Amino acid sequence: LRADREIVLEAIMYDRYRLEALEYASEKLRADREIVLEAVKEDGRALDYASEKLRADRKFVLEAVKNDWRALKHVSKELRADREVVLEAVKNEACVSKGWVVSLGYAPGELRADREFMLEVVKTDGRALDYASEELQADREVVLEAVKEEGWALAHASEELRADRAVVLEAVKNNGLALENASEELQNDLELIA
């Protein structure tokens, strides 16, 4: 049964134990693009049970992270450093998640220190500033883009930028509660409070 393509596909598509269905499928079926993609559409973690070849296949991985950002955790190390792959995961996560941008945690530090990449990412989801390098958390343009998208991102800006009136004003325009993360001096600024 573990090698029966039809049974495994049915189990993946209609059973709440999709991960187990793929985990116990034959090696041949764990390398089957259609079967693995169906599993990943339902739960990105299913990529963990895919063949090494599929987890290193850029085209396949791009489709997987577009369907479920959680697949990023299970792709090859090389693809976790791929700008487009990580950006697609961030976009997917931003659409479905109200929490922090966890997908960036799977990307290497070099990518999270890449100014051009992080500018694009924070425009998609300002919360991503939390994963940016310290240098970028002190970069005025990066922080401004982040707080324009999500005011609460001010919490991850450098101390200097949390005291920058223009940056704080942008953050507060987006989310009034962001004032809590401003410098003490700006928290008492009557123009910002009003």
Tab-separated table of C-alpha atoms in Angstrom, residues 60-137:
chain	number	residue	atom	x	y	z
A	60	PHE	CA	9.307	22.912	-7.190
A	61	VAL	CA	10.345	24.710	-3.999
A	62	LEU	CA	9.059	28.046	-5.339
A	63	GLU	CA	5.666	26.481	-5.912
A	64	ALA	CA	5.762	24.861	-2.476
A	65	VAL	CA	6.514	28.100	-0.554
A	66	LYS	CA	3.872	29.983	-2.561
A	67	ASN	CA	1.377	27.440	-1.224
A	68	ASP	CA	2.659	27.310	2.356
A	69	TRP	CA	5.512	29.356	3.795
A	70	ARG	CA	6.272	26.612	6.340
A	71	ALA	CA	7.823	24.573	3.515
A	72	LEU	CA	10.838	26.919	3.639
A	73	LYS	CA	12.099	25.179	6.769
A	74	HIS	CA	12.476	21.931	4.834
A	75	VAL	CA	14.155	23.080	1.612
A	76	SER	CA	17.833	22.680	0.868
A	77	LYS	CA	20.289	25.043	2.541
A	78	GLU	CA	21.112	26.602	-0.830
A	79	LEU	CA	17.457	27.436	-1.525
A	80	ARG	CA	16.970	28.950	1.945
A	81	ALA	CA	19.538	31.516	0.770
A	82	ASP	CA	17.696	32.146	-2.516
A	83	ARG	CA	16.196	35.649	-2.514
A	84	GLU	CA	13.152	34.769	-4.611
A	85	VAL	CA	12.341	31.624	-2.635
A	86	VAL	CA	12.514	33.430	0.707
A	87	LEU	CA	10.548	36.424	-0.588
A	88	GLU	CA	7.760	34.139	-1.831
A	89	ALA	CA	7.629	32.452	1.581
A	90	VAL	CA	7.413	35.862	3.297
A	91	LYS	CA	4.612	36.960	0.955
A	92	ASN	CA	2.663	33.786	1.664
A	93	GLU	CA	3.169	34.117	5.404
A	94	ALA	CA	2.115	37.780	5.357
A	95	CYS	CA	-1.184	36.745	3.717
A	96	VAL	CA	-2.038	34.063	6.245
A	97	SER	CA	-0.358	35.113	9.486
A	98	LYS	CA	-1.063	37.834	12.004
A	99	GLY	CA	2.065	37.018	14.020
A	100	TRP	CA	5.744	37.602	13.379
A	101	VAL	CA	7.417	36.733	10.105
A	102	VAL	CA	8.856	33.399	11.181
A	103	SER	CA	9.861	32.365	7.654
A	104	LEU	CA	12.761	34.851	7.667
A	105	GLY	CA	14.234	32.955	10.592
A	106	TYR	CA	15.084	30.147	8.153
A	107	ALA	CA	17.052	32.497	5.890
A	108	PRO	CA	20.791	32.915	6.507
A	109	GLY	CA	22.137	36.044	8.181
A	110	GLU	CA	23.771	37.244	4.961
A	111	LEU	CA	20.367	37.484	3.300
A	112	ARG	CA	18.841	39.270	6.307
A	113	ALA	CA	21.736	41.762	6.112
A	114	ASP	CA	21.168	42.410	2.395
A	115	ARG	CA	19.776	45.949	2.225
A	116	GLU	CA	18.049	45.628	-1.149
A	117	PHE	CA	16.420	42.333	-0.190
A	118	MET	CA	15.251	43.540	3.223
A	119	LEU	CA	13.829	46.748	1.728
A	120	GLU	CA	11.657	44.596	-0.498
A	121	VAL	CA	10.708	42.312	2.383
A	122	VAL	CA	9.687	45.075	4.822
A	123	LYS	CA	7.506	46.613	2.125
A	124	THR	CA	5.682	43.274	2.030
A	125	ASP	CA	5.534	42.896	5.810
A	126	GLY	CA	6.999	45.514	8.131
A	127	ARG	CA	7.202	42.997	10.966
A	128	ALA	CA	10.185	41.493	9.119
A	129	LEU	CA	12.338	44.281	10.579
A	130	ASP	CA	12.647	42.010	13.618
A	131	TYR	CA	14.861	39.665	11.539
A	132	ALA	CA	16.940	42.361	9.848
A	133	SER	CA	20.562	42.851	10.843
A	134	GLU	CA	21.322	45.507	13.477
A	135	GLU	CA	22.808	47.646	10.739
A	136	LEU	CA	19.533	47.586	8.808
A	137	GLN	CA	17.494	48.203	11.947
